[in-house]
Amino acid sequence: MSTPPDAAGSAHPMVRAEMVCKDFGALKVLKGINLEVQKGEVLVLVGPSGSGKSTFLRCINHLETVSAGRLYVDGELVGYHERGGRLYEMKPREVAKQRRDVGMVFQHFNLFPHRTALGNVIEAPIQVKGTSKDRAVQRGRELLEQVGLADKANAYPLQLSGGQQQRVAIARALAMEPKLMLFDEPTSALDPELVGEVLGVMKSLAAEGMTMIVVTHEMGFAREVADELVFMDDGVVVEQGRPREVMADPQHERTKAFLSKVM
């Protein structure tokens, strides 16, 4: 039996994964992931398609249930209660409450097409947290200004570029005041000239101390912003360390082969 990370009053990491496995039928996608992300850190996950990176993010947010192992966010077991050494799945309402503290930005923007940029940002605080509309609008405008879109508050998604839509998606996630942000290849669907504006917002968040886990192939971002770089392949962590050290001197052949293709 593992001890919860905040036992005995010790400081706990923002994210702790203990032998996390995820199976889809006979397909084993995650095969025992052990990771920790400290508060205020930026961890970048890299690896080939199908290595399990996105699935791991989805498990952190309980969009997927783990098949084995345990995941903790800020000291709380994700998706389950533990009693007498056994795990019991949380009720949907409890999961939704827990998920409020974790913001997630996907590859595709998933904005409501019938709502303006501001409308997209204020929807969840009003509907989920019960924030007053006046307060939500005030905060929504602040967040759109933060991501460089103060002048696009009344624009609809189809009137925005891909980069602008992704920045609205980031503002929407931030509107729930998360303690942790997950980014699942947030720039991979963008034209190359739009990538920089999204990465710029993410760099600003990192500088402000937001804890972030980022799945990306943007190695320049990883080198400049990440505290830790993790290379995954075939459902396992192959190598991890300081980004500049891993990139300059990878220790595993699989890491070397991957980096030679993306750098």
Short mmCIF file of N, CA and C in Angstrom, two decimals, residues 24-104:
data_model
loop_
_atom_site.label_atom_id
_atom_site.label_comp_id
_atom_site.label_asym_id
_atom_site.label_seq_id
_atom_site.Cartn_x
_atom_site.Cartn_y
_atom_site.Cartn_z
N PHE A 24 -6.62 -0.36 -22.96
CA PHE A 24 -7.86 -0.31 -23.74
C PHE A 24 -8.06 -1.71 -24.29
N GLY A 25 -8.79 -2.53 -23.53
CA GLY A 25 -8.91 -3.93 -23.90
C GLY A 25 -7.56 -4.61 -23.79
N ALA A 26 -7.15 -5.25 -24.89
CA ALA A 26 -5.86 -5.94 -24.90
C ALA A 26 -4.69 -4.99 -25.15
N LEU A 27 -5.01 -3.75 -25.53
CA LEU A 27 -3.95 -2.77 -25.85
C LEU A 27 -3.49 -2.09 -24.57
N LYS A 28 -2.22 -2.25 -24.25
CA LYS A 28 -1.64 -1.62 -23.07
C LYS A 28 -0.94 -0.32 -23.50
N VAL A 29 -1.54 0.81 -23.12
CA VAL A 29 -1.05 2.11 -23.57
C VAL A 29 -0.06 2.71 -22.58
N LEU A 30 -0.36 2.61 -21.29
CA LEU A 30 0.56 3.06 -20.24
C LEU A 30 0.97 1.84 -19.42
N LYS A 31 2.27 1.71 -19.17
CA LYS A 31 2.79 0.47 -18.59
C LYS A 31 3.59 0.73 -17.32
N GLY A 32 3.03 1.56 -16.45
CA GLY A 32 3.70 1.79 -15.17
C GLY A 32 4.46 3.10 -15.14
N ILE A 33 3.74 4.21 -15.21
CA ILE A 33 4.35 5.55 -15.23
C ILE A 33 4.56 6.05 -13.81
N ASN A 34 5.79 6.41 -13.50
CA ASN A 34 6.13 7.05 -12.23
C ASN A 34 6.69 8.44 -12.53
N LEU A 35 5.98 9.47 -12.07
CA LEU A 35 6.42 10.84 -12.33
C LEU A 35 5.98 11.73 -11.18
N GLU A 36 6.75 12.79 -10.96
CA GLU A 36 6.33 13.85 -10.05
C GLU A 36 6.55 15.20 -10.71
N VAL A 37 5.61 16.10 -10.48
CA VAL A 37 5.74 17.49 -10.94
C VAL A 37 5.52 18.37 -9.72
N GLN A 38 6.52 19.16 -9.40
CA GLN A 38 6.41 20.04 -8.24
C GLN A 38 5.60 21.28 -8.57
N LYS A 39 5.09 21.91 -7.55
CA LYS A 39 4.30 23.12 -7.75
C LYS A 39 5.16 24.20 -8.40
N GLY A 40 4.62 24.83 -9.42
CA GLY A 40 5.34 25.88 -10.12
C GLY A 40 6.26 25.39 -11.22
N GLU A 41 6.36 24.07 -11.39
CA GLU A 41 7.24 23.52 -12.43
C GLU A 41 6.52 23.37 -13.76
N VAL A 42 7.33 23.33 -14.82
CA VAL A 42 6.83 23.01 -16.16
C VAL A 42 7.50 21.72 -16.60
N LEU A 43 6.69 20.70 -16.85
CA LEU A 43 7.19 19.43 -17.36
C LEU A 43 6.73 19.26 -18.79
N VAL A 44 7.65 18.96 -19.68
CA VAL A 44 7.33 18.73 -21.08
C VAL A 44 7.48 17.24 -21.39
N LEU A 45 6.43 16.66 -21.98
CA LEU A 45 6.43 15.28 -22.41
C LEU A 45 6.64 15.22 -23.91
N VAL A 46 7.63 14.46 -24.34
CA VAL A 46 7.86 14.27 -25.77
C VAL A 46 7.94 12.78 -26.05
N GLY A 47 7.79 12.44 -27.32
CA GLY A 47 7.86 11.05 -27.72
C GLY A 47 7.08 10.84 -28.99
N PRO A 48 7.27 9.70 -29.64
CA PRO A 48 6.58 9.43 -30.90
C PRO A 48 5.08 9.28 -30.71
N SER A 49 4.35 9.40 -31.79
CA SER A 49 2.91 9.18 -31.76
C SER A 49 2.61 7.78 -31.23
N GLY A 50 1.62 7.69 -30.34
CA GLY A 50 1.26 6.39 -29.79
C GLY A 50 2.05 5.98 -28.57
N SER A 51 2.88 6.87 -28.05
CA SER A 51 3.71 6.51 -26.90
C SER A 51 2.97 6.61 -25.57
N GLY A 52 1.78 7.22 -25.57
CA GLY A 52 0.98 7.31 -24.36
C GLY A 52 0.93 8.68 -23.72
N LYS A 53 1.53 9.67 -24.33
CA LYS A 53 1.61 11.00 -23.73
C LYS A 53 0.22 11.61 -23.49
N SER A 54 -0.60 11.63 -24.53
CA SER A 54 -1.93 12.23 -24.40
C SER A 54 -2.81 11.43 -23.46
N THR A 55 -2.69 10.12 -23.50
CA THR A 55 -3.47 9.27 -22.59
C THR A 55 -3.10 9.59 -21.14
N PHE A 56 -1.83 9.80 -20.87
CA PHE A 56 -1.40 10.13 -19.51
C PHE A 56 -2.03 11.45 -19.06
N LEU A 57 -2.04 12.45 -19.94
CA LEU A 57 -2.69 13.72 -19.59
C LEU A 57 -4.16 13.50 -19.27
N ARG A 58 -4.83 12.72 -20.09
CA ARG A 58 -6.26 12.49 -19.90
C ARG A 58 -6.52 11.73 -18.59
N CYS A 59 -5.61 10.90 -18.18
CA CYS A 59 -5.75 10.23 -16.89
C CYS A 59 -5.63 11.22 -15.73
N ILE A 60 -4.71 12.17 -15.85
CA ILE A 60 -4.55 13.18 -14.80
C ILE A 60 -5.85 13.94 -14.58
N ASN A 61 -6.56 14.22 -15.67
CA ASN A 61 -7.81 14.96 -15.59
C ASN A 61 -9.02 14.03 -15.44
N HIS A 62 -8.76 12.74 -15.30
CA HIS A 62 -9.79 11.71 -15.15
C HIS A 62 -10.77 11.70 -16.33
N LEU A 63 -10.29 12.11 -17.49
CA LEU A 63 -11.05 11.88 -18.72
C LEU A 63 -10.91 10.42 -19.13
N GLU A 64 -9.86 9.78 -18.65
CA GLU A 64 -9.68 8.33 -18.75
C GLU A 64 -9.42 7.81 -17.33
N THR A 65 -9.98 6.65 -17.02
CA THR A 65 -9.72 6.04 -15.72
C THR A 65 -8.50 5.14 -15.82
N VAL A 66 -7.65 5.20 -14.82
CA VAL A 66 -6.45 4.36 -14.85
C VAL A 66 -6.85 2.91 -14.64
N SER A 67 -6.09 2.01 -15.25
CA SER A 67 -6.34 0.57 -15.09
C SER A 67 -5.63 0.03 -13.86
N ALA A 68 -4.55 0.66 -13.46
CA ALA A 68 -3.81 0.27 -12.26
C ALA A 68 -2.94 1.45 -11.84
N GLY A 69 -2.52 1.44 -10.59
CA GLY A 69 -1.69 2.52 -10.09
C GLY A 69 -2.54 3.64 -9.50
N ARG A 70 -1.87 4.71 -9.12
CA ARG A 70 -2.54 5.85 -8.50
C ARG A 70 -2.00 7.16 -9.06
N LEU A 71 -2.89 8.12 -9.20
CA LEU A 71 -2.54 9.48 -9.60
C LEU A 71 -3.03 10.45 -8.53
N TYR A 72 -2.16 11.34 -8.10
CA TYR A 72 -2.53 12.37 -7.14
C TYR A 72 -2.33 13.75 -7.78
N VAL A 73 -3.28 14.65 -7.54
CA VAL A 73 -3.13 16.05 -7.91
C VAL A 73 -3.25 16.87 -6.63
N ASP A 74 -2.20 17.58 -6.32
CA ASP A 74 -2.15 18.41 -5.10
C ASP A 74 -2.51 17.58 -3.86
N GLY A 75 -2.01 16.35 -3.83
CA GLY A 75 -2.19 15.50 -2.67
C GLY A 75 -3.48 14.71 -2.63
N GLU A 76 -4.39 14.93 -3.60
CA GLU A 76 -5.66 14.22 -3.62
C GLU A 76 -5.64 13.13 -4.69
N LEU A 77 -6.10 11.95 -4.32
CA LEU A 77 -6.20 10.84 -5.25
C LEU A 77 -7.22 11.19 -6.33
N VAL A 78 -6.83 11.05 -7.59
CA VAL A 78 -7.69 11.45 -8.71
C VAL A 78 -8.72 10.36 -8.99
N GLY A 79 -10.00 10.74 -8.90
CA GLY A 79 -11.08 9.88 -9.37
C GLY A 79 -11.54 8.80 -8.42
N TYR A 80 -10.86 8.64 -7.30
CA TYR A 80 -11.19 7.53 -6.41
C TYR A 80 -11.12 7.97 -4.94
N HIS A 81 -11.87 7.25 -4.10
CA HIS A 81 -11.70 7.30 -2.66
C HIS A 81 -10.98 6.02 -2.24
N GLU A 82 -10.15 6.14 -1.23
CA GLU A 82 -9.46 4.96 -0.71
C GLU A 82 -9.95 4.67 0.70
N ARG A 83 -10.49 3.48 0.87
CA ARG A 83 -10.98 3.08 2.20
C ARG A 83 -10.52 1.65 2.47
N GLY A 84 -9.87 1.48 3.60
CA GLY A 84 -9.46 0.14 4.00
C GLY A 84 -8.58 -0.56 2.98
N GLY A 85 -7.77 0.23 2.29
CA GLY A 85 -6.86 -0.35 1.31
C GLY A 85 -7.49 -0.64 -0.03
N ARG A 86 -8.77 -0.30 -0.21
CA ARG A 86 -9.44 -0.52 -1.48
C ARG A 86 -9.85 0.80 -2.11
N LEU A 87 -9.92 0.83 -3.43
CA LEU A 87 -10.30 2.04 -4.15
C LEU A 87 -11.76 1.95 -4.59
N TYR A 88 -12.47 3.06 -4.42
CA TYR A 88 -13.86 3.17 -4.84
C TYR A 88 -13.98 4.39 -5.74
N GLU A 89 -14.55 4.18 -6.92
CA GLU A 89 -14.63 5.27 -7.90
C GLU A 89 -15.57 6.36 -7.39
N MET A 90 -15.15 7.61 -7.60
CA MET A 90 -15.96 8.74 -7.20
C MET A 90 -17.23 8.83 -8.04
N LYS A 91 -18.24 9.46 -7.48
CA LYS A 91 -19.44 9.75 -8.24
C LYS A 91 -19.14 10.85 -9.26
N PRO A 92 -19.89 10.89 -10.37
CA PRO A 92 -19.62 11.89 -11.41
C PRO A 92 -19.55 13.33 -10.89
N ARG A 93 -20.41 13.65 -9.93
CA ARG A 93 -20.40 15.01 -9.39
C ARG A 93 -19.09 15.30 -8.66
N GLU A 94 -18.58 14.30 -7.95
CA GLU A 94 -17.31 14.47 -7.25
C GLU A 94 -16.16 14.61 -8.23
N VAL A 95 -16.19 13.82 -9.29
CA VAL A 95 -15.15 13.92 -10.31
C VAL A 95 -15.17 15.30 -10.95
N ALA A 96 -16.36 15.80 -11.27
CA ALA A 96 -16.48 17.12 -11.90
C ALA A 96 -15.93 18.21 -10.99
N LYS A 97 -16.19 18.09 -9.68
CA LYS A 97 -15.67 19.07 -8.74
C LYS A 97 -14.15 19.03 -8.69
N GLN A 98 -13.60 17.82 -8.70
CA GLN A 98 -12.15 17.67 -8.67
C GLN A 98 -11.52 18.22 -9.95
N ARG A 99 -12.20 18.03 -11.06
CA ARG A 99 -11.67 18.44 -12.36
C ARG A 99 -11.61 19.96 -12.52
N ARG A 100 -12.39 20.67 -11.70
CA ARG A 100 -12.38 22.14 -11.81
C ARG A 100 -10.99 22.72 -11.60
N ASP A 101 -10.17 22.02 -10.81
CA ASP A 101 -8.86 22.56 -10.45
C ASP A 101 -7.81 22.30 -11.52
N VAL A 102 -8.18 21.60 -12.58
CA VAL A 102 -7.23 21.25 -13.63
C VAL A 102 -7.73 21.80 -14.96
N GLY A 103 -6.97 22.71 -15.54
CA GLY A 103 -7.32 23.24 -16.86
C GLY A 103 -6.66 22.41 -17.94
N MET A 104 -7.36 22.22 -19.05
CA MET A 104 -6.79 21.42 -20.13
C MET A 104 -7.04 22.10 -21.46
#
